[in-house]
Coordinates of C-alpha atoms in Angstrom, one line a residue:
M1 CA -0.5 27.2 7.1
A2 CA 2.3 25.3 5.1
E3 CA 5.8 25.3 6.7
D4 CA 9.0 25.3 5.1
W5 CA 10.2 21.8 5.9
W6 CA 6.7 20.1 4.7
I7 CA 7.3 18.0 1.7
Y8 CA 3.5 16.6 1.9
R9 CA 1.3 19.7 2.3
G10 CA -2.2 17.8 2.5
T11 CA -3.8 20.0 -0.2
G12 CA -4.5 17.2 -2.7
V13 CA -2.8 19.2 -5.6
P14 CA 0.0 17.2 -7.1
H15 CA 3.3 18.9 -7.0
D16 CA 7.0 18.0 -7.0
G17 CA 7.7 18.5 -3.8
I18 CA 9.4 15.1 -3.3
T19 CA 12.3 16.4 -5.2
R20 CA 13.0 18.9 -2.1
L21 CA 13.3 15.7 0.3
P22 CA 16.7 16.2 2.0
A23 CA 18.9 13.3 2.2
A24 CA 18.1 10.5 4.8
P25 CA 20.0 10.8 8.0
A26 CA 22.9 8.6 8.2
W27 CA 21.5 5.9 10.2
R28 CA 18.7 5.5 7.8
A29 CA 20.7 5.9 4.5
F30 CA 20.4 2.7 2.3
G31 CA 21.9 1.7 -1.0
E32 CA 25.5 2.9 -2.3
P33 CA 26.6 6.5 -2.0
G34 CA 25.7 8.5 -5.2
A35 CA 23.6 5.4 -6.7
E36 CA 20.9 6.4 -8.5
G37 CA 17.4 4.6 -8.4
A38 CA 15.0 3.3 -10.8
E39 CA 12.2 5.6 -12.2
L40 CA 8.8 4.9 -10.6
P41 CA 6.3 3.2 -12.7
P42 CA 3.5 5.3 -14.1
A43 CA 0.6 6.1 -11.6
T44 CA -1.8 5.7 -14.8
A45 CA -2.4 2.0 -13.9
A46 CA -3.6 3.1 -10.6
A47 CA -5.7 6.2 -11.5
A48 CA -8.9 4.5 -11.5
L49 CA -8.3 2.8 -7.9
T50 CA -7.0 6.3 -6.7
A51 CA -10.1 7.8 -8.1
R52 CA -12.6 5.3 -6.6
R53 CA -10.8 5.9 -3.1
L54 CA -10.5 9.6 -3.1
G55 CA -13.3 10.6 -5.3
K56 CA -12.9 13.2 -8.0
A57 CA -11.7 16.3 -6.2
R58 CA -13.8 19.3 -7.1
Q59 CA -12.0 21.7 -4.8
A60 CA -8.4 21.7 -3.8
A61 CA -8.1 18.2 -2.4
A62 CA -10.1 15.0 -2.3
Y63 CA -8.6 14.1 1.3
Q64 CA -8.3 17.0 3.4
A65 CA -5.5 16.0 5.9
D66 CA -5.6 18.4 9.1
E67 CA -2.4 20.0 10.5
R68 CA -1.4 17.1 12.8
E69 CA -1.6 14.3 10.0
V70 CA 0.5 16.6 7.7
Q71 CA 3.0 17.2 10.4
L72 CA 3.5 13.2 11.2
V73 CA 3.2 12.2 7.5
N74 CA 6.5 14.7 6.9
L75 CA 8.2 13.5 9.9
A76 CA 7.8 9.8 8.5
L77 CA 9.4 11.2 5.2
H78 CA 12.1 12.9 6.8
L79 CA 13.1 10.6 9.2
R80 CA 12.6 7.6 6.7
R81 CA 10.5 5.9 9.5
P82 CA 7.2 3.7 9.1
L83 CA 3.9 5.8 10.0
L84 CA 1.7 3.9 12.3
I85 CA -2.1 5.1 12.0
T86 CA -4.5 4.1 14.5
G87 CA -8.4 5.1 14.4
K88 CA -11.7 3.5 14.4
P89 CA -12.9 1.7 11.1
G90 CA -13.7 4.0 7.9
V91 CA -12.0 7.2 9.2
G92 CA -9.8 7.3 6.5
K93 CA -6.5 5.6 7.6
S94 CA -5.7 3.7 4.3
T95 CA -7.0 6.7 2.3
L96 CA -4.4 8.9 3.6
A97 CA -1.7 6.9 2.0
Y98 CA -3.3 7.2 -1.2
A99 CA -3.7 10.8 -0.8
V100 CA 0.0 11.2 -0.2
A101 CA 0.9 9.2 -3.0
R102 CA -1.5 11.0 -5.4
E103 CA -0.1 14.5 -4.2
L104 CA 3.7 13.6 -4.4
D105 CA 3.3 11.5 -7.4
L106 CA 4.8 8.6 -5.8
G107 CA 3.6 6.0 -8.2
P108 CA 1.0 3.3 -7.7
V109 CA 0.4 2.7 -3.9
L110 CA 1.6 -0.9 -3.0
R111 CA -1.1 -2.5 -0.8
W112 CA -0.5 -5.5 1.5
S113 CA -3.7 -6.6 3.2
I114 CA -3.0 -8.3 6.5
S115 CA -4.8 -11.4 7.8
S116 CA -4.0 -14.0 10.7
R117 CA -2.3 -16.3 8.2
S118 CA 0.1 -13.4 6.8
T119 CA 3.7 -14.0 7.1
L120 CA 6.7 -11.9 6.2
R121 CA 7.3 -13.7 3.3
D122 CA 4.1 -13.2 1.7
G123 CA 5.0 -9.5 1.7
Q124 CA 8.6 -10.0 0.4
Y125 CA 8.0 -12.3 -2.5
A126 CA 6.1 -15.8 -3.8
Y127 CA 7.8 -18.7 -5.4
D128 CA 5.9 -21.2 -7.3
A129 CA 8.4 -24.1 -6.6
I130 CA 6.0 -26.8 -8.3
G131 CA 5.8 -24.6 -11.3
R132 CA 9.4 -24.3 -11.5
L133 CA 10.1 -28.2 -11.1
H134 CA 7.3 -28.5 -13.8
E135 CA 8.9 -26.0 -16.2
A136 CA 12.6 -27.6 -15.7
G137 CA 11.1 -31.1 -16.5
L138 CA 9.5 -29.9 -19.6
W139 CA 13.0 -28.3 -20.6
R140 CA 14.9 -31.3 -19.8
E141 CA 12.6 -33.5 -21.8
K142 CA 12.9 -31.1 -24.9
D143 CA 16.5 -31.1 -24.2
R144 CA 16.8 -35.0 -24.4
R145 CA 14.7 -35.0 -27.7
A146 CA 16.9 -32.6 -29.3
E147 CA 19.7 -35.3 -29.2
R148 CA 20.9 -36.8 -32.6
P149 CA 22.6 -40.2 -32.8
D150 CA 25.7 -38.4 -33.6
G151 CA 25.7 -36.4 -30.3
R152 CA 24.9 -33.2 -32.1
R153 CA 21.7 -31.3 -30.9
R154 CA 18.6 -30.4 -33.2
Y155 CA 16.3 -27.5 -32.5
G156 CA 14.4 -27.1 -35.6
F157 CA 17.4 -25.1 -37.4
D158 CA 20.0 -27.6 -36.2
R159 CA 21.5 -25.3 -34.0
A160 CA 24.8 -26.6 -32.2
E161 CA 23.8 -25.1 -28.6
P162 CA 21.3 -26.2 -26.4
Q163 CA 18.7 -23.9 -24.9
E164 CA 18.8 -22.2 -21.7
P165 CA 16.3 -23.3 -19.0
P166 CA 13.3 -21.4 -18.2
A167 CA 14.0 -18.2 -16.2
I168 CA 13.3 -18.0 -12.8
G169 CA 11.4 -14.9 -13.0
R170 CA 8.6 -16.8 -14.5
V171 CA 7.9 -18.3 -11.2
L172 CA 9.1 -15.8 -8.7
R173 CA 7.2 -12.7 -8.0
L174 CA 8.0 -9.7 -5.5
G175 CA 5.2 -9.1 -3.1
P176 CA 4.1 -5.5 -1.9
L177 CA 7.0 -5.4 0.7
G178 CA 9.7 -6.6 -1.8
T179 CA 8.5 -4.4 -4.6
A180 CA 8.7 -1.4 -2.2
L181 CA 12.3 -2.3 -1.2
L182 CA 13.5 -2.1 -4.8
P183 CA 15.9 0.6 -5.6
W184 CA 13.8 3.3 -6.7
R185 CA 14.5 6.9 -7.1
T186 CA 12.1 8.2 -4.7
P187 CA 10.1 6.4 -1.9
R188 CA 7.3 4.3 -2.8
V189 CA 4.0 4.4 -0.6
L190 CA 3.4 0.8 1.0
L191 CA 0.1 0.4 2.9
I192 CA 0.1 -2.3 5.2
D193 CA -3.5 -2.7 6.1
E194 CA -5.0 -3.7 9.3
I195 CA -1.7 -4.9 11.0
D196 CA -3.5 -5.6 14.0
K197 CA -5.1 -8.7 12.3
S198 CA -1.8 -10.3 12.1
D199 CA -0.2 -13.2 14.0
I200 CA 1.6 -12.2 17.0
D201 CA 5.1 -12.7 15.3
L202 CA 4.5 -10.5 12.1
P203 CA 5.4 -7.3 13.6
N204 CA 8.6 -8.4 15.2
D205 CA 9.3 -10.1 11.9
L206 CA 9.0 -6.6 10.1
L207 CA 11.8 -4.9 12.4
N208 CA 14.7 -6.3 10.6
V209 CA 13.4 -5.5 7.2
F210 CA 12.5 -2.0 8.5
E211 CA 16.1 -1.5 10.1
E212 CA 18.1 -3.0 7.2
G213 CA 16.2 -1.9 4.2
E214 CA 16.8 -5.0 2.6
F215 CA 16.2 -8.8 2.4
E216 CA 17.5 -11.9 0.7
I217 CA 15.7 -14.4 -1.7
P218 CA 17.3 -17.8 -1.1
E219 CA 16.0 -19.2 -4.4
L220 CA 18.0 -16.5 -6.1
L221 CA 21.2 -16.7 -4.0
R222 CA 21.6 -20.3 -5.0
L223 CA 21.9 -19.1 -8.7
G224 CA 25.0 -17.1 -8.0
P225 CA 25.8 -13.3 -8.1
G226 CA 24.5 -12.4 -11.5
P227 CA 21.3 -10.3 -12.2
Q228 CA 18.0 -12.1 -12.3
E229 CA 14.7 -10.7 -13.9
V230 CA 11.6 -11.3 -11.6
G231 CA 8.0 -10.2 -11.5
T232 CA 6.9 -7.2 -9.1
A233 CA 3.4 -6.4 -7.4
D234 CA 3.3 -3.5 -10.3
Q235 CA 1.1 -5.5 -12.5
G236 CA 3.0 -6.5 -15.8
R237 CA 6.3 -5.2 -14.7
T238 CA 9.6 -6.6 -13.7
A239 CA 12.7 -5.8 -12.0
V240 CA 16.4 -7.2 -11.7
V241 CA 17.6 -8.6 -8.6
R242 CA 21.3 -8.9 -8.1
G243 CA 22.9 -11.2 -6.1
G244 CA 19.6 -12.6 -4.6
V245 CA 19.2 -9.6 -2.4
V246 CA 16.4 -6.8 -2.7
R247 CA 18.0 -3.5 -1.1
C248 CA 16.4 0.0 -1.3
T249 CA 18.1 3.1 -2.2
E250 CA 15.0 5.1 -0.5
F251 CA 13.4 3.8 2.2
P252 CA 9.5 3.5 1.4
L253 CA 7.0 5.6 3.2
V254 CA 5.5 2.5 5.0
V255 CA 2.0 3.2 6.3
L256 CA 0.7 0.6 8.8
T257 CA -3.0 1.0 9.8
S258 CA -4.5 -0.5 12.8
N259 CA -8.1 -0.2 14.3
G260 CA -6.4 -0.2 18.0
E261 CA -7.6 -3.7 18.4
R262 CA -4.4 -4.9 20.1
D263 CA -1.2 -3.6 21.5
F264 CA 2.2 -3.9 19.5
P265 CA 5.6 -4.6 21.0
S266 CA 7.7 -1.5 22.3
A267 CA 10.6 -2.3 19.6
L268 CA 8.1 -1.8 16.9
L269 CA 6.4 1.6 18.4
R270 CA 9.7 3.1 18.9
R271 CA 10.6 2.8 15.2
C272 CA 7.4 4.2 14.0
V273 CA 5.7 7.6 13.9
R274 CA 2.6 7.2 15.5
L275 CA -0.4 9.1 14.4
E276 CA -4.2 8.6 15.9
I277 CA -6.9 9.8 13.5
Q278 CA -9.7 11.2 15.5
P279 CA -13.3 11.2 14.5
P280 CA -14.0 13.6 11.6
T281 CA -15.6 17.0 12.4
E282 CA -18.7 18.4 10.6
E283 CA -16.2 20.5 8.2
R284 CA -14.2 17.4 7.4
L285 CA -17.5 15.2 6.7
A286 CA -18.5 18.0 4.4
A287 CA -15.4 18.0 2.4
M288 CA -15.5 14.3 2.0
V289 CA -19.0 14.4 0.7
A290 CA -18.0 17.4 -1.6
A291 CA -15.2 15.2 -2.9
H292 CA -17.1 12.0 -3.5
L293 CA -20.9 13.3 -4.4
G294 CA -20.3 16.8 -5.5
E295 CA -20.7 20.4 -4.0
R296 CA -24.4 20.4 -4.5
E297 CA -24.9 17.6 -2.6
A298 CA -22.6 18.8 0.1
T299 CA -24.5 21.7 0.6
S300 CA -28.3 20.2 0.6
R301 CA -30.3 20.3 3.7
T302 CA -30.6 16.5 3.6
T303 CA -26.6 16.3 4.0
S304 CA -26.6 18.8 6.8
V305 CA -29.3 16.6 8.7
L306 CA -27.5 13.4 8.2
I307 CA -24.1 14.8 9.0
G308 CA -25.5 16.1 12.2
E309 CA -27.1 12.7 13.1
F310 CA -24.1 10.7 12.2
L311 CA -21.9 12.8 14.6
R312 CA -24.5 12.9 17.3
R313 CA -24.9 9.1 17.5
Q314 CA -20.9 8.8 17.7
R315 CA -20.5 11.5 20.3
E316 CA -23.6 11.0 22.5
D317 CA -24.5 7.3 21.9
G318 CA -21.1 5.9 21.3
A319 CA -21.9 4.4 18.1
E320 CA -19.2 3.3 16.0
L321 CA -20.0 4.6 12.3
A322 CA -17.7 4.5 9.2
N323 CA -17.6 7.4 7.0
D324 CA -18.5 5.2 4.0
Q325 CA -21.8 4.4 5.9
L326 CA -22.7 8.1 5.8
L327 CA -21.8 8.2 1.8
N328 CA -24.1 5.4 1.4
A329 CA -26.6 6.8 3.4
L330 CA -26.3 10.2 1.4
L331 CA -26.3 8.3 -2.0
M332 CA -29.6 6.7 -1.4
A333 CA -31.2 9.7 0.3
G334 CA -30.4 11.6 -2.9
R335 CA -32.2 8.5 -5.1
G336 CA -35.2 8.9 -3.1
L337 CA -35.1 6.7 0.3
W338 CA -35.3 9.8 2.3
D339 CA -38.6 10.9 1.1
G340 CA -40.8 8.4 3.2
G341 CA -41.1 7.4 6.8
R342 CA -40.0 4.1 5.6
G343 CA -36.9 5.0 3.9
H344 CA -35.8 6.8 7.1
D345 CA -36.0 3.8 8.8
V346 CA -33.8 1.9 6.6
L347 CA -31.1 4.7 6.6
H348 CA -30.8 4.7 10.4
D349 CA -31.4 1.0 10.9
V350 CA -29.6 -0.4 8.0
L351 CA -27.1 1.8 6.3
L352 CA -26.4 3.6 9.7
R353 CA -26.3 0.8 12.0
P354 CA -23.5 1.0 14.5
L355 CA -20.5 -1.3 13.9
N356 CA -20.5 -2.3 17.6
E357 CA -24.3 -3.2 17.6
S358 CA -24.7 -6.8 17.3

């Protein structure tokens, strides 16, 4: 049952509940008092991706969060703290970020997929120094050729003033973290996926950004206090950065996912709201199947048998199975693979092969 303080309800039905989010606590307030942030980019550009991840909802929700998940998402929203989600692969950790963004209409999810080579700067911004030098060189050459013997300049129409050098925004682009920390009117959703794959230093490097809600871009600082237009992680969109500092107005909803493969420093853990997603129940799996494959498929005997086998192997055999493995098996069962004995073997030995089985 929904509680009055909930902003995210876990229903999957879009609503304007984000407008009821109370002001940030004093120790998590960012930006200038009374400053209005920028409008979020339209979610239409991410609609296809969201539909692929969540399926087309045929009931109330494509992703049905349980009460604990809803509680902790709302804690993260109210406290302006990152949400650290731990769970086995395939239980829906990243899908929860898309579900929240969809329900609260928070624009396209900004996704930062982590590898062992990821650094803090990768999430903040990318700067093509070689491209900048190349463009500056072409500009200088063009400027030199515009000189006339009398010292005046020529640019086709005999303009008296030289052209400006190429804008730095052509070679500097904010990453997912940098884009999330722009001064938006409402929080963006930033998904930092599989943080446990990172180098040992990255979790600690994130702490200062999470605490301050801002970071500096040295390449822009050198250009002075004026505004500079740069690219963003929202495809085809730009933003203005003033004084070389990216500073949020509303702290983003940062969702960090982990497969539980490593421990994190206590300094990071105390700054996060921690959620451990448990293996799904039969009812939750049926709802997932209905969202992706339809109500008819969700209520079929084949689906009931395969869900039962999926859960039995998890609970009794200790098999690590991902939800998308079940979806793949059900899809192929519906296409005839379930009809013969060999098909049964393929479903069990290939599509439902445990992830912890070599």
